């Protein structure tokens, strides 16, 4: 797509307006109900769909297909991120009424940092087409790693702070309790961070680590920086509401890692084929409609099999409990 500076400015301004509206509506700390989370989740999905339809109307089927494929992929990968968000909230003992504020600012931090990643990725791709080989190999390796972790069931039960967080805590110090939504307080004449700021940084920086998988994945579906950015933006901005909506259902998605590994492996192969094609090798290329259909089918099958397996496991545990009682 030939995206003008004006369109970039209008798009970013529109996204900022949506974020501001979201912040204004939820500015008062409160426990988010399933009804509220569900309503906002629908709003963000509808907005993403309208944006994609706008691309279809003004730019054609190819950009629209790339956007929807990228959006669905990023959304599915973000669901996996929620597992870690739950661990972060538990580690820092974030009061329930403050969790939505933490997620909002954490996602904003991640969005800004991802924009930098996207710009760097686009510049590298424009200059060095062989980078597709690296992206493709990395995604295939990540897919294999996900399968190994799923088989071994090695899910961390506790979040470990990264070096950036530890350095910030040593430099500024951290208060021993939450002070509402304040990020800094004065204590003994010294300005120190509150746990609220620490957990926001944890959410934001952790999500950037997830970008190491998701950014190459979406570049495997489209090389248009505008589509990459907007697909990431819409997927991330709805992440906060999704956290409250399906938080209790996350443990039931027992096959999610397998589904994501299939999707990442598929995109990795797609990237390698594209790199070979760019190098002059006559190989088939995977179309966007096929990619979109493949991703949707894998996610649908993964969800259904996860719920079936979870239901079967729950029934077995219930029978075991009844047997023990007898």
PDB file of C-alpha atoms in Angstrom:
ATOM      1  CA  UNK A   1       0.000   0.000   0.000  1.00  0.00           C
ATOM      2  CA  UNK A   2       1.097   3.543  -0.754  1.00  0.00           C
ATOM      3  CA  UNK A   3       0.295   5.136   2.610  1.00  0.00           C
ATOM      4  CA  UNK A   4       0.694   8.885   2.816  1.00  0.00           C
ATOM      5  CA  UNK A   5       1.969  10.750   5.860  1.00  0.00           C
ATOM      6  CA  UNK A   6      -1.503  12.234   6.280  1.00  0.00           C
ATOM      7  CA  UNK A   7      -3.081   8.767   6.541  1.00  0.00           C
ATOM      8  CA  UNK A   8      -0.461   7.706   9.079  1.00  0.00           C
ATOM      9  CA  UNK A   9      -1.181  10.792  11.181  1.00  0.00           C
ATOM     10  CA  UNK A  10      -4.954  10.300  10.960  1.00  0.00           C
ATOM     11  CA  UNK A  11      -4.657   6.619  11.871  1.00  0.00           C
ATOM     12  CA  UNK A  12      -2.465   7.286  14.907  1.00  0.00           C
ATOM     13  CA  UNK A  13      -4.735  10.161  15.954  1.00  0.00           C
ATOM     14  CA  UNK A  14      -7.779   7.901  15.653  1.00  0.00           C
ATOM     15  CA  UNK A  15      -6.129   5.166  17.734  1.00  0.00           C
ATOM     16  CA  UNK A  16      -5.120   7.735  20.355  1.00  0.00           C
ATOM     17  CA  UNK A  17      -8.715   8.983  20.501  1.00  0.00           C
ATOM     18  CA  UNK A  18      -9.978   5.420  21.052  1.00  0.00           C
ATOM     19  CA  UNK A  19      -7.413   4.828  23.786  1.00  0.00           C
ATOM     20  CA  UNK A  20      -8.338   8.138  25.438  1.00  0.00           C
ATOM     21  CA  UNK A  21     -12.022   7.200  25.356  1.00  0.00           C
ATOM     22  CA  UNK A  22     -11.233   3.805  26.846  1.00  0.00           C
ATOM     23  CA  UNK A  23      -9.186   5.454  29.596  1.00  0.00           C
ATOM     24  CA  UNK A  24     -11.837   8.098  30.311  1.00  0.00           C
ATOM     25  CA  UNK A  25     -14.618   5.519  30.647  1.00  0.00           C
ATOM     26  CA  UNK A  26     -12.558   3.279  32.908  1.00  0.00           C
ATOM     27  CA  UNK A  27     -10.638   6.019  34.729  1.00  0.00           C
ATOM     28  CA  UNK A  28     -12.205   5.209  38.106  1.00  0.00           C
ATOM     29  CA  UNK A  29     -10.593   2.102  39.648  1.00  0.00           C
ATOM     30  CA  UNK A  30     -13.159  -0.697  39.928  1.00  0.00           C
ATOM     31  CA  UNK A  31     -13.618  -4.429  39.554  1.00  0.00           C
ATOM     32  CA  UNK A  32     -14.336  -5.200  35.900  1.00  0.00           C
ATOM     33  CA  UNK A  33     -17.387  -7.405  35.466  1.00  0.00           C
ATOM     34  CA  UNK A  34     -17.693 -10.072  32.790  1.00  0.00           C
ATOM     35  CA  UNK A  35     -20.515  -8.029  31.227  1.00  0.00           C
ATOM     36  CA  UNK A  36     -18.334  -4.903  30.950  1.00  0.00           C
ATOM     37  CA  UNK A  37     -15.363  -6.871  29.630  1.00  0.00           C
ATOM     38  CA  UNK A  38     -17.566  -8.668  27.102  1.00  0.00           C
ATOM     39  CA  UNK A  39     -19.101  -5.430  25.832  1.00  0.00           C
ATOM     40  CA  UNK A  40     -15.717  -3.778  25.329  1.00  0.00           C
ATOM     41  CA  UNK A  41     -14.267  -6.897  23.722  1.00  0.00           C
ATOM     42  CA  UNK A  42     -17.077  -6.810  21.169  1.00  0.00           C
ATOM     43  CA  UNK A  43     -16.454  -3.087  20.594  1.00  0.00           C
ATOM     44  CA  UNK A  44     -12.753  -3.630  19.815  1.00  0.00           C
ATOM     45  CA  UNK A  45     -13.471  -6.600  17.545  1.00  0.00           C
ATOM     46  CA  UNK A  46     -16.121  -4.624  15.658  1.00  0.00           C
ATOM     47  CA  UNK A  47     -13.735  -1.665  15.273  1.00  0.00           C
ATOM     48  CA  UNK A  48     -11.043  -3.982  13.903  1.00  0.00           C
ATOM     49  CA  UNK A  49     -13.564  -5.536  11.500  1.00  0.00           C
ATOM     50  CA  UNK A  50     -14.691  -2.080  10.318  1.00  0.00           C
ATOM     51  CA  UNK A  51     -11.084  -1.064   9.756  1.00  0.00           C
ATOM     52  CA  UNK A  52     -10.491  -4.213   7.713  1.00  0.00           C
ATOM     53  CA  UNK A  53     -13.624  -3.562   5.674  1.00  0.00           C
ATOM     54  CA  UNK A  54     -12.383  -0.015   5.100  1.00  0.00           C
ATOM     55  CA  UNK A  55      -9.169  -1.439   3.687  1.00  0.00           C
ATOM     56  CA  UNK A  56     -11.244  -3.744   1.478  1.00  0.00           C
ATOM     57  CA  UNK A  57     -13.291  -0.830   0.134  1.00  0.00           C
ATOM     58  CA  UNK A  58     -10.453   1.674  -0.374  1.00  0.00           C
ATOM     59  CA  UNK A  59      -7.406  -0.539  -1.015  1.00  0.00           C
ATOM     60  CA  UNK A  60      -8.740  -3.864  -2.278  1.00  0.00           C
ATOM     61  CA  UNK A  61      -8.906  -7.472  -1.185  1.00  0.00           C
ATOM     62  CA  UNK A  62      -5.161  -8.119  -0.784  1.00  0.00           C
ATOM     63  CA  UNK A  63      -4.492  -5.514   1.965  1.00  0.00           C
ATOM     64  CA  UNK A  64      -7.765  -6.410   3.705  1.00  0.00           C
ATOM     65  CA  UNK A  65      -6.907 -10.106   3.677  1.00  0.00           C
ATOM     66  CA  UNK A  66      -3.437  -9.379   5.023  1.00  0.00           C
ATOM     67  CA  UNK A  67      -4.904  -7.257   7.818  1.00  0.00           C
ATOM     68  CA  UNK A  68      -7.434  -9.883   8.916  1.00  0.00           C
ATOM     69  CA  UNK A  69      -4.834 -12.670   8.772  1.00  0.00           C
ATOM     70  CA  UNK A  70      -2.402 -10.544  10.791  1.00  0.00           C
ATOM     71  CA  UNK A  71      -5.042  -9.431  13.271  1.00  0.00           C
ATOM     72  CA  UNK A  72      -6.288 -12.968  13.963  1.00  0.00           C
ATOM     73  CA  UNK A  73      -2.729 -14.241  14.336  1.00  0.00           C
ATOM     74  CA  UNK A  74      -1.750 -11.453  16.731  1.00  0.00           C
ATOM     75  CA  UNK A  75      -4.988 -11.913  18.687  1.00  0.00           C
ATOM     76  CA  UNK A  76      -4.400 -15.635  19.093  1.00  0.00           C
ATOM     77  CA  UNK A  77      -0.799 -15.077  20.171  1.00  0.00           C
ATOM     78  CA  UNK A  78      -1.958 -12.426  22.660  1.00  0.00           C
ATOM     79  CA  UNK A  79      -4.262 -14.958  24.330  1.00  0.00           C
ATOM     80  CA  UNK A  80      -1.152 -16.997  25.140  1.00  0.00           C
ATOM     81  CA  UNK A  81       0.353 -13.839  26.655  1.00  0.00           C
ATOM     82  CA  UNK A  82      -2.529 -13.672  29.124  1.00  0.00           C
ATOM     83  CA  UNK A  83      -1.145 -16.703  30.962  1.00  0.00           C
ATOM     84  CA  UNK A  84       1.926 -14.650  31.882  1.00  0.00           C
ATOM     85  CA  UNK A  85      -0.179 -11.588  32.752  1.00  0.00           C
ATOM     86  CA  UNK A  86      -2.059 -13.710  35.290  1.00  0.00           C
ATOM     87  CA  UNK A  87       1.274 -14.734  36.859  1.00  0.00           C
ATOM     88  CA  UNK A  88       2.440 -11.097  36.971  1.00  0.00           C
ATOM     89  CA  UNK A  89      -0.752  -9.941  38.672  1.00  0.00           C
ATOM     90  CA  UNK A  90      -0.403 -12.732  41.233  1.00  0.00           C
ATOM     91  CA  UNK A  91       3.293 -12.062  41.940  1.00  0.00           C
ATOM     92  CA  UNK A  92       2.745  -8.363  42.592  1.00  0.00           C
ATOM     93  CA  UNK A  93      -0.566  -8.980  44.406  1.00  0.00           C
ATOM     94  CA  UNK A  94      -2.330  -6.323  42.336  1.00  0.00           C
ATOM     95  CA  UNK A  95      -5.695  -5.395  43.910  1.00  0.00           C
ATOM     96  CA  UNK A  96      -8.533  -6.355  41.560  1.00  0.00           C
ATOM     97  CA  UNK A  97      -9.801  -2.779  41.250  1.00  0.00           C
ATOM     98  CA  UNK A  98      -6.410  -1.612  39.916  1.00  0.00           C
ATOM     99  CA  UNK A  99      -5.792  -4.407  37.432  1.00  0.00           C
ATOM    100  CA  UNK A 100      -7.465  -2.678  34.501  1.00  0.00           C
ATOM    101  CA  UNK A 101      -5.297   0.448  35.016  1.00  0.00           C
ATOM    102  CA  UNK A 102      -2.168  -1.722  35.109  1.00  0.00           C
ATOM    103  CA  UNK A 103      -3.127  -3.486  31.898  1.00  0.00           C
ATOM    104  CA  UNK A 104      -4.033  -0.252  30.099  1.00  0.00           C
ATOM    105  CA  UNK A 105      -0.671   1.405  30.698  1.00  0.00           C
ATOM    106  CA  UNK A 106       1.223  -1.855  30.252  1.00  0.00           C
ATOM    107  CA  UNK A 107      -0.369  -2.338  26.843  1.00  0.00           C
ATOM    108  CA  UNK A 108       0.400   1.288  25.901  1.00  0.00           C
ATOM    109  CA  UNK A 109       4.066   0.751  26.754  1.00  0.00           C
ATOM    110  CA  UNK A 110       4.066  -2.416  24.659  1.00  0.00           C
ATOM    111  CA  UNK A 111       2.377  -0.637  21.733  1.00  0.00           C
ATOM    112  CA  UNK A 112       4.999   2.126  21.642  1.00  0.00           C
ATOM    113  CA  UNK A 113       7.884  -0.344  21.872  1.00  0.00           C
ATOM    114  CA  UNK A 114       6.330  -2.612  19.231  1.00  0.00           C
ATOM    115  CA  UNK A 115       6.021   0.366  16.889  1.00  0.00           C
ATOM    116  CA  UNK A 116       9.794   0.767  17.168  1.00  0.00           C
ATOM    117  CA  UNK A 117      10.256  -2.967  16.472  1.00  0.00           C
ATOM    118  CA  UNK A 118       7.984  -2.755  13.435  1.00  0.00           C
ATOM    119  CA  UNK A 119       9.823   0.256  11.999  1.00  0.00           C
ATOM    120  CA  UNK A 120      13.169  -1.510  12.474  1.00  0.00           C
ATOM    121  CA  UNK A 121      11.827  -4.733  10.954  1.00  0.00           C
ATOM    122  CA  UNK A 122      10.407  -2.924   7.937  1.00  0.00           C
ATOM    123  CA  UNK A 123      13.725  -1.129   7.348  1.00  0.00           C
ATOM    124  CA  UNK A 124      15.696  -4.390   7.570  1.00  0.00           C
ATOM    125  CA  UNK A 125      13.322  -6.210   5.211  1.00  0.00           C
ATOM    126  CA  UNK A 126      13.467  -3.371   2.696  1.00  0.00           C
ATOM    127  CA  UNK A 127      17.271  -3.548   2.636  1.00  0.00           C
ATOM    128  CA  UNK A 128      17.952  -7.265   3.085  1.00  0.00           C
ATOM    129  CA  UNK A 129      15.520  -9.778   1.599  1.00  0.00           C
ATOM    130  CA  UNK A 130      17.554 -12.683   3.061  1.00  0.00           C
ATOM    131  CA  UNK A 131      16.239 -11.746   6.511  1.00  0.00           C
ATOM    132  CA  UNK A 132      13.117 -13.771   5.598  1.00  0.00           C
ATOM    133  CA  UNK A 133      15.255 -16.907   5.946  1.00  0.00           C
ATOM    134  CA  UNK A 134      16.154 -15.860   9.497  1.00  0.00           C
ATOM    135  CA  UNK A 135      12.555 -14.968  10.395  1.00  0.00           C
ATOM    136  CA  UNK A 136      11.289 -18.231   8.921  1.00  0.00           C
ATOM    137  CA  UNK A 137      13.870 -20.372  10.713  1.00  0.00           C
ATOM    138  CA  UNK A 138      13.202 -18.557  13.982  1.00  0.00           C
ATOM    139  CA  UNK A 139       9.441 -19.165  13.757  1.00  0.00           C
ATOM    140  CA  UNK A 140       9.923 -22.859  12.937  1.00  0.00           C
ATOM    141  CA  UNK A 141      12.275 -23.181  15.922  1.00  0.00           C
ATOM    142  CA  UNK A 142       9.762 -21.348  18.138  1.00  0.00           C
ATOM    143  CA  UNK A 143       6.999 -23.681  16.949  1.00  0.00           C
ATOM    144  CA  UNK A 144       9.088 -26.732  17.880  1.00  0.00           C
ATOM    145  CA  UNK A 145       9.902 -25.189  21.265  1.00  0.00           C
ATOM    146  CA  UNK A 146       6.189 -24.642  21.971  1.00  0.00           C
ATOM    147  CA  UNK A 147       5.456 -28.290  21.195  1.00  0.00           C
ATOM    148  CA  UNK A 148       8.224 -29.454  23.524  1.00  0.00           C
ATOM    149  CA  UNK A 149       6.965 -27.215  26.339  1.00  0.00           C
ATOM    150  CA  UNK A 150       3.392 -28.395  25.824  1.00  0.00           C
ATOM    151  CA  UNK A 151       4.436 -32.053  25.978  1.00  0.00           C
ATOM    152  CA  UNK A 152       6.570 -31.534  29.061  1.00  0.00           C
ATOM    153  CA  UNK A 153       3.889 -29.332  30.646  1.00  0.00           C
ATOM    154  CA  UNK A 154       6.625 -26.983  31.847  1.00  0.00           C
ATOM    155  CA  UNK A 155       4.541 -23.913  32.570  1.00  0.00           C
ATOM    156  CA  UNK A 156       6.216 -21.531  35.006  1.00  0.00           C
ATOM    157  CA  UNK A 157       4.145 -21.066  38.121  1.00  0.00           C
ATOM    158  CA  UNK A 158       5.874 -17.861  39.141  1.00  0.00           C
ATOM    159  CA  UNK A 159       6.866 -14.788  37.171  1.00  0.00           C
ATOM    160  CA  UNK A 160      10.548 -13.837  37.312  1.00  0.00           C
ATOM    161  CA  UNK A 161      11.450 -10.178  36.931  1.00  0.00           C
ATOM    162  CA  UNK A 162      13.732  -9.281  34.042  1.00  0.00           C
ATOM    163  CA  UNK A 163      16.950  -7.316  34.385  1.00  0.00           C
ATOM    164  CA  UNK A 164      15.328  -4.027  33.401  1.00  0.00           C
ATOM    165  CA  UNK A 165      12.838  -4.248  36.249  1.00  0.00           C
ATOM    166  CA  UNK A 166      15.468  -5.261  38.779  1.00  0.00           C
ATOM    167  CA  UNK A 167      17.709  -2.371  37.700  1.00  0.00           C
ATOM    168  CA  UNK A 168      14.826   0.129  37.985  1.00  0.00           C
ATOM    169  CA  UNK A 169      13.941  -1.159  41.461  1.00  0.00           C
ATOM    170  CA  UNK A 170      17.560  -0.805  42.626  1.00  0.00           C
ATOM    171  CA  UNK A 171      17.852   2.690  41.131  1.00  0.00           C
ATOM    172  CA  UNK A 172      14.615   4.217  42.401  1.00  0.00           C
ATOM    173  CA  UNK A 173      13.488   1.931  45.207  1.00  0.00           C
ATOM    174  CA  UNK A 174       9.980   0.545  45.573  1.00  0.00           C
ATOM    175  CA  UNK A 175       7.323   1.313  48.177  1.00  0.00           C
ATOM    176  CA  UNK A 176       6.145  -1.572  50.346  1.00  0.00           C
ATOM    177  CA  UNK A 177       2.466  -1.127  49.416  1.00  0.00           C
ATOM    178  CA  UNK A 178       0.140   0.305  46.783  1.00  0.00           C
ATOM    179  CA  UNK A 179      -0.810   3.981  47.024  1.00  0.00           C
ATOM    180  CA  UNK A 180      -3.933   4.029  44.873  1.00  0.00           C
ATOM    181  CA  UNK A 181      -3.002   4.648  41.245  1.00  0.00           C
ATOM    182  CA  UNK A 182       0.071   6.743  42.068  1.00  0.00           C
ATOM    183  CA  UNK A 183       3.243   5.781  40.241  1.00  0.00           C
ATOM    184  CA  UNK A 184       5.720   7.654  42.493  1.00  0.00           C
ATOM    185  CA  UNK A 185       5.602   8.809  46.110  1.00  0.00           C
ATOM    186  CA  UNK A 186       7.861  10.783  48.437  1.00  0.00           C
ATOM    187  CA  UNK A 187       9.269   8.675  51.262  1.00  0.00           C
ATOM    188  CA  UNK A 188      11.877   9.950  53.717  1.00  0.00           C
ATOM    189  CA  UNK A 189      12.602  12.830  51.362  1.00  0.00           C
ATOM    190  CA  UNK A 190      13.260  10.478  48.444  1.00  0.00           C
ATOM    191  CA  UNK A 191      11.134   9.909  45.342  1.00  0.00           C
ATOM    192  CA  UNK A 192      10.471   6.178  44.932  1.00  0.00           C
ATOM    193  CA  UNK A 193       8.358   3.992  42.683  1.00  0.00           C
ATOM    194  CA  UNK A 194       5.159   2.322  43.775  1.00  0.00           C
ATOM    195  CA  UNK A 195       4.341  -1.320  43.015  1.00  0.00           C
ATOM    196  CA  UNK A 196       1.796   0.063  40.515  1.00  0.00           C
ATOM    197  CA  UNK A 197       4.559   1.396  38.251  1.00  0.00           C
ATOM    198  CA  UNK A 198       6.644  -1.756  38.644  1.00  0.00           C
ATOM    199  CA  UNK A 199       3.824  -4.043  37.534  1.00  0.00           C
ATOM    200  CA  UNK A 200       3.026  -1.734  34.592  1.00  0.00           C
ATOM    201  CA  UNK A 201       6.642  -1.990  33.463  1.00  0.00           C
ATOM    202  CA  UNK A 202       6.497  -5.758  33.955  1.00  0.00           C
ATOM    203  CA  UNK A 203       3.432  -6.061  31.706  1.00  0.00           C
ATOM    204  CA  UNK A 204       4.867  -3.735  29.036  1.00  0.00           C
ATOM    205  CA  UNK A 205       8.380  -5.179  28.866  1.00  0.00           C
ATOM    206  CA  UNK A 206       7.151  -8.778  29.013  1.00  0.00           C
ATOM    207  CA  UNK A 207       4.830  -8.149  26.077  1.00  0.00           C
ATOM    208  CA  UNK A 208       7.786  -6.815  24.094  1.00  0.00           C
ATOM    209  CA  UNK A 209       9.481 -10.195  24.603  1.00  0.00           C
ATOM    210  CA  UNK A 210       6.413 -11.805  23.063  1.00  0.00           C
ATOM    211  CA  UNK A 211       6.891  -9.460  20.106  1.00  0.00           C
ATOM    212  CA  UNK A 212      10.005 -11.461  19.207  1.00  0.00           C
ATOM    213  CA  UNK A 213       7.569 -14.146  18.023  1.00  0.00           C
ATOM    214  CA  UNK A 214       4.619 -12.085  16.857  1.00  0.00           C
ATOM    215  CA  UNK A 215       6.449  -9.441  14.792  1.00  0.00           C
ATOM    216  CA  UNK A 216       8.231 -11.984  12.531  1.00  0.00           C
ATOM    217  CA  UNK A 217       4.947 -13.921  12.331  1.00  0.00           C
ATOM    218  CA  UNK A 218       2.947 -11.004  11.000  1.00  0.00           C
ATOM    219  CA  UNK A 219       5.766 -10.001   8.628  1.00  0.00           C
ATOM    220  CA  UNK A 220       5.317 -13.486   7.229  1.00  0.00           C
ATOM    221  CA  UNK A 221       1.762 -12.527   6.279  1.00  0.00           C
ATOM    222  CA  UNK A 222       2.397  -8.985   5.079  1.00  0.00           C
ATOM    223  CA  UNK A 223       5.411  -6.735   4.579  1.00  0.00           C
ATOM    224  CA  UNK A 224       3.345  -3.551   4.705  1.00  0.00           C
ATOM    225  CA  UNK A 225       4.359  -1.577   7.850  1.00  0.00           C
ATOM    226  CA  UNK A 226       0.957   0.141   7.960  1.00  0.00           C
ATOM    227  CA  UNK A 227      -0.934  -3.167   8.095  1.00  0.00           C
ATOM    228  CA  UNK A 228       1.577  -4.673  10.540  1.00  0.00           C
ATOM    229  CA  UNK A 229       1.173  -1.710  12.893  1.00  0.00           C
ATOM    230  CA  UNK A 230      -2.621  -1.462  12.745  1.00  0.00           C
ATOM    231  CA  UNK A 231      -3.097  -5.233  13.168  1.00  0.00           C
ATOM    232  CA  UNK A 232      -0.843  -5.144  16.234  1.00  0.00           C
ATOM    233  CA  UNK A 233      -2.573  -2.057  17.596  1.00  0.00           C
ATOM    234  CA  UNK A 234      -6.089  -3.484  17.377  1.00  0.00           C
ATOM    235  CA  UNK A 235      -4.967  -6.834  18.806  1.00  0.00           C
ATOM    236  CA  UNK A 236      -3.185  -5.190  21.747  1.00  0.00           C
ATOM    237  CA  UNK A 237      -5.849  -2.612  22.569  1.00  0.00           C
ATOM    238  CA  UNK A 238      -8.468  -5.290  23.097  1.00  0.00           C
ATOM    239  CA  UNK A 239      -6.139  -7.350  25.261  1.00  0.00           C
ATOM    240  CA  UNK A 240      -7.129  -5.669  28.530  1.00  0.00           C
ATOM    241  CA  UNK A 241     -10.805  -6.541  28.203  1.00  0.00           C
ATOM    242  CA  UNK A 242      -9.959 -10.036  26.982  1.00  0.00           C
ATOM    243  CA  UNK A 243      -7.989 -10.582  30.191  1.00  0.00           C
ATOM    244  CA  UNK A 244     -11.085 -10.070  32.323  1.00  0.00           C
ATOM    245  CA  UNK A 245     -13.415 -11.875  29.915  1.00  0.00           C
ATOM    246  CA  UNK A 246     -11.589 -15.174  29.522  1.00  0.00           C
ATOM    247  CA  UNK A 247      -9.263 -15.110  32.527  1.00  0.00           C
ATOM    248  CA  UNK A 248     -11.158 -17.996  34.085  1.00  0.00           C
ATOM    249  CA  UNK A 249     -11.184 -19.943  30.832  1.00  0.00           C
ATOM    250  CA  UNK A 250      -7.441 -19.810  30.145  1.00  0.00           C
ATOM    251  CA  UNK A 251      -6.731 -23.070  31.965  1.00  0.00           C
ATOM    252  CA  UNK A 252      -9.288 -24.806  29.744  1.00  0.00           C
ATOM    253  CA  UNK A 253      -7.354 -23.950  26.556  1.00  0.00           C
ATOM    254  CA  UNK A 254      -5.061 -26.924  27.102  1.00  0.00           C
ATOM    255  CA  UNK A 255      -4.216 -27.335  23.410  1.00  0.00           C
ATOM    256  CA  UNK A 256      -3.519 -23.659  22.692  1.00  0.00           C
ATOM    257  CA  UNK A 257       0.254 -24.145  22.574  1.00  0.00           C
ATOM    258  CA  UNK A 258      -0.157 -26.868  19.946  1.00  0.00           C
ATOM    259  CA  UNK A 259      -2.382 -24.638  17.829  1.00  0.00           C
ATOM    260  CA  UNK A 260       0.011 -21.700  18.066  1.00  0.00           C
ATOM    261  CA  UNK A 261       2.961 -23.936  17.211  1.00  0.00           C
ATOM    262  CA  UNK A 262       1.169 -25.107  14.048  1.00  0.00           C
ATOM    263  CA  UNK A 263       0.399 -21.508  13.059  1.00  0.00           C
ATOM    264  CA  UNK A 264       3.953 -20.265  13.727  1.00  0.00           C
ATOM    265  CA  UNK A 265       5.442 -23.255  11.902  1.00  0.00           C
ATOM    266  CA  UNK A 266       3.124 -22.643   8.938  1.00  0.00           C
ATOM    267  CA  UNK A 267       4.095 -18.967   8.746  1.00  0.00           C
ATOM    268  CA  UNK A 268       7.765 -19.933   9.116  1.00  0.00           C
ATOM    269  CA  UNK A 269       7.500 -22.225   6.094  1.00  0.00           C
ATOM    270  CA  UNK A 270       5.648 -19.456   4.235  1.00  0.00           C
ATOM    271  CA  UNK A 271       8.517 -17.061   4.969  1.00  0.00           C
ATOM    272  CA  UNK A 272      11.161 -19.521   3.764  1.00  0.00           C
ATOM    273  CA  UNK A 273       9.230 -20.124   0.530  1.00  0.00           C
ATOM    274  CA  UNK A 274       8.918 -16.358   0.034  1.00  0.00           C
ATOM    275  CA  UNK A 275      12.654 -15.917   0.611  1.00  0.00           C
ATOM    276  CA  UNK A 276      13.440 -18.635  -1.941  1.00  0.00           C
ATOM    277  CA  UNK A 277      11.078 -16.989  -4.408  1.00  0.00           C
ATOM    278  CA  UNK A 278      12.821 -13.630  -3.878  1.00  0.00           C
ATOM    279  CA  UNK A 279      16.159 -15.381  -4.502  1.00  0.00           C
ATOM    280  CA  UNK A 280      14.926 -16.560  -7.903  1.00  0.00           C
ATOM    281  CA  UNK A 281      14.082 -20.138  -6.961  1.00  0.00           C
ATOM    282  CA  UNK A 282      10.855 -21.398  -8.537  1.00  0.00           C
ATOM    283  CA  UNK A 283       8.813 -22.533  -5.531  1.00  0.00           C
ATOM    284  CA  UNK A 284       5.085 -22.229  -4.819  1.00  0.00           C
ATOM    285  CA  UNK A 285       4.003 -19.305  -2.641  1.00  0.00           C
ATOM    286  CA  UNK A 286       1.168 -19.533  -0.132  1.00  0.00           C
ATOM    287  CA  UNK A 287      -1.626 -17.051  -0.799  1.00  0.00           C
ATOM    288  CA  UNK A 288      -3.191 -14.795   1.826  1.00  0.00           C
ATOM    289  CA  UNK A 289      -6.715 -16.333   1.460  1.00  0.00           C
ATOM    290  CA  UNK A 290      -5.256 -19.788   2.120  1.00  0.00           C
ATOM    291  CA  UNK A 291      -3.224 -18.448   5.065  1.00  0.00           C
ATOM    292  CA  UNK A 292      -6.280 -16.764   6.575  1.00  0.00           C
ATOM    293  CA  UNK A 293      -8.392 -19.901   6.196  1.00  0.00           C
ATOM    294  CA  UNK A 294      -5.655 -22.125   7.623  1.00  0.00           C
ATOM    295  CA  UNK A 295      -5.216 -19.917  10.707  1.00  0.00           C
ATOM    296  CA  UNK A 296      -8.961 -19.766  11.395  1.00  0.00           C
ATOM    297  CA  UNK A 297      -9.385 -23.543  11.026  1.00  0.00           C
ATOM    298  CA  UNK A 298      -6.434 -24.308  13.322  1.00  0.00           C
ATOM    299  CA  UNK A 299      -7.742 -21.959  16.011  1.00  0.00           C
ATOM    300  CA  UNK A 300     -11.267 -23.379  15.743  1.00  0.00           C
ATOM    301  CA  UNK A 301     -10.069 -26.991  15.991  1.00  0.00           C
ATOM    302  CA  UNK A 302      -7.706 -26.115  18.865  1.00  0.00           C
ATOM    303  CA  UNK A 303     -10.501 -24.415  20.824  1.00  0.00           C
ATOM    304  CA  UNK A 304     -12.943 -27.290  20.341  1.00  0.00           C
ATOM    305  CA  UNK A 305     -10.429 -30.007  21.248  1.00  0.00           C
ATOM    306  CA  UNK A 306      -9.234 -27.961  24.260  1.00  0.00           C
ATOM    307  CA  UNK A 307     -12.745 -27.609  25.662  1.00  0.00           C
ATOM    308  CA  UNK A 308     -13.458 -31.304  25.069  1.00  0.00           C
ATOM    309  CA  UNK A 309     -10.229 -32.361  26.788  1.00  0.00           C
ATOM    310  CA  UNK A 310     -10.841 -29.952  29.672  1.00  0.00           C
ATOM    311  CA  UNK A 311     -14.385 -31.247  30.133  1.00  0.00           C
ATOM    312  CA  UNK A 312     -13.130 -34.838  30.117  1.00  0.00           C
ATOM    313  CA  UNK A 313     -10.420 -34.009  32.663  1.00  0.00           C
ATOM    314  CA  UNK A 314     -12.923 -32.249  34.944  1.00  0.00           C
ATOM    315  CA  UNK A 315     -15.244 -35.258  34.810  1.00  0.00           C
ATOM    316  CA  UNK A 316     -12.358 -37.596  35.673  1.00  0.00           C
ATOM    317  CA  UNK A 317     -11.330 -35.439  38.639  1.00  0.00           C
ATOM    318  CA  UNK A 318     -14.916 -35.379  39.851  1.00  0.00           C
ATOM    319  CA  UNK A 319     -15.099 -39.189  39.693  1.00  0.00           C
ATOM    320  CA  UNK A 320     -11.836 -39.452  41.622  1.00  0.00           C
ATOM    321  CA  UNK A 321     -13.178 -37.142  44.339  1.00  0.00           C
ATOM    322  CA  UNK A 322     -16.368 -39.188  44.619  1.00  0.00           C
ATOM    323  CA  UNK A 323     -14.297 -42.370  44.857  1.00  0.00           C
ATOM    324  CA  UNK A 324     -12.196 -40.880  47.679  1.00  0.00           C
ATOM    325  CA  UNK A 325     -15.320 -39.769  49.578  1.00  0.00           C
ATOM    326  CA  UNK A 326     -16.713 -43.290  49.369  1.00  0.00           C
TER     327      UNK A 326
END
